[in-house]
Amino acid sequence: MNLSGEGHATLSARMPDAEFKKLFPNPSGTDNALAVPEKLKPYIASISEAPEHLSFK
Protein backbone atom coordinates (compact mmCIF):
# COMPACT_ATOMS: atom_id res chain seq x y z
CA MET A 1 0.00 0.00 0.00
CA ASN A 2 1.09 3.56 -0.63
CA LEU A 3 -0.07 6.15 1.88
CA SER A 4 -2.12 8.86 0.22
CA GLY A 5 -3.36 10.83 3.23
CA GLU A 6 -3.74 10.78 6.97
CA GLY A 7 -5.62 12.51 9.76
CA HIS A 8 -5.79 12.41 13.54
CA ALA A 9 -7.66 9.10 13.48
CA THR A 10 -7.63 8.08 9.83
CA LEU A 11 -5.20 6.83 7.23
CA SER A 12 -5.67 6.58 3.48
CA ALA A 13 -3.75 4.26 1.17
CA ARG A 14 -3.79 3.13 -2.43
CA MET A 15 -3.02 -0.37 -3.63
CA PRO A 16 -3.19 -2.33 -6.88
CA ASP A 17 -6.45 -4.23 -7.54
CA ALA A 18 -4.69 -7.60 -7.36
CA GLU A 19 -3.32 -6.86 -3.88
CA PHE A 20 -6.72 -5.54 -2.73
CA LYS A 21 -8.40 -8.76 -3.88
CA LYS A 22 -5.84 -10.84 -1.94
CA LEU A 23 -6.48 -8.90 1.27
CA PHE A 24 -10.25 -8.53 0.78
CA PRO A 25 -11.38 -11.53 -1.31
CA ASN A 26 -15.10 -11.17 -0.52
CA PRO A 27 -16.04 -7.52 -0.02
CA SER A 28 -19.74 -7.23 0.74
CA GLY A 29 -22.36 -4.69 1.66
CA THR A 30 -23.28 -1.40 0.12
CA ASP A 31 -21.82 0.93 2.75
CA ASN A 32 -18.21 0.39 1.54
CA ALA A 33 -17.30 -1.27 4.88
CA LEU A 34 -14.78 -4.11 4.62
CA ALA A 35 -13.99 -6.92 7.04
CA VAL A 36 -10.75 -6.19 8.91
CA PRO A 37 -8.22 -8.96 8.14
CA GLU A 38 -7.18 -10.95 11.23
CA LYS A 39 -3.55 -9.79 11.05
CA LEU A 40 -4.66 -6.13 11.11
CA LYS A 41 -7.26 -6.38 13.93
CA PRO A 42 -4.79 -5.35 16.68
CA TYR A 43 -4.18 -2.07 14.84
CA ILE A 44 -7.38 -1.21 12.95
CA ALA A 45 -10.96 -0.76 14.16
CA SER A 46 -12.60 -0.44 10.73
CA ILE A 47 -11.79 -0.27 7.03
CA SER A 48 -13.84 1.19 4.23
CA GLU A 49 -13.28 1.56 0.51
CA ALA A 50 -13.64 5.12 -0.70
CA PRO A 51 -15.46 5.72 -3.96
CA GLU A 52 -13.19 6.39 -6.92
CA HIS A 53 -12.08 10.01 -7.00
CA LEU A 54 -9.61 12.25 -8.74
CA SER A 55 -6.38 13.27 -7.05
CA PHE A 56 -5.21 16.82 -7.66
CA LYS A 57 -1.57 16.30 -6.65
Coordinates of C-alpha atoms in Angstrom, one line a residue:
M1 CA 0.0 0.0 0.0
N2 CA 1.1 3.6 -0.6
L3 CA -0.1 6.2 1.9
S4 CA -2.1 8.9 0.2
G5 CA -3.4 10.8 3.2
E6 CA -3.7 10.8 7.0
G7 CA -5.6 12.5 9.8
H8 CA -5.8 12.4 13.5
A9 CA -7.7 9.1 13.5
T10 CA -7.6 8.1 9.8
L11 CA -5.2 6.8 7.2
S12 CA -5.7 6.6 3.5
A13 CA -3.8 4.3 1.2
R14 CA -3.8 3.1 -2.4
M15 CA -3.0 -0.4 -3.6
P16 CA -3.2 -2.3 -6.9
D17 CA -6.5 -4.2 -7.5
A18 CA -4.7 -7.6 -7.4
E19 CA -3.3 -6.9 -3.9
F20 CA -6.7 -5.5 -2.7
K21 CA -8.4 -8.8 -3.9
K22 CA -5.8 -10.8 -1.9
L23 CA -6.5 -8.9 1.3
F24 CA -10.3 -8.5 0.8
P25 CA -11.4 -11.5 -1.3
N26 CA -15.1 -11.2 -0.5
P27 CA -16.0 -7.5 0.0
S28 CA -19.7 -7.2 0.7
G29 CA -22.4 -4.7 1.7
T30 CA -23.3 -1.4 0.1
D31 CA -21.8 0.9 2.7
N32 CA -18.2 0.4 1.5
A33 CA -17.3 -1.3 4.9
L34 CA -14.8 -4.1 4.6
A35 CA -14.0 -6.9 7.0
V36 CA -10.8 -6.2 8.9
P37 CA -8.2 -9.0 8.1
E38 CA -7.2 -11.0 11.2
K39 CA -3.5 -9.8 11.0
L40 CA -4.7 -6.1 11.1
K41 CA -7.3 -6.4 13.9
P42 CA -4.8 -5.3 16.7
Y43 CA -4.2 -2.1 14.8
I44 CA -7.4 -1.2 12.9
A45 CA -11.0 -0.8 14.2
S46 CA -12.6 -0.4 10.7
I47 CA -11.8 -0.3 7.0
S48 CA -13.8 1.2 4.2
E49 CA -13.3 1.6 0.5
A50 CA -13.6 5.1 -0.7
P51 CA -15.5 5.7 -4.0
E52 CA -13.2 6.4 -6.9
H53 CA -12.1 10.0 -7.0
L54 CA -9.6 12.3 -8.7
S55 CA -6.4 13.3 -7.0
F56 CA -5.2 16.8 -7.7
K57 CA -1.6 16.3 -6.7

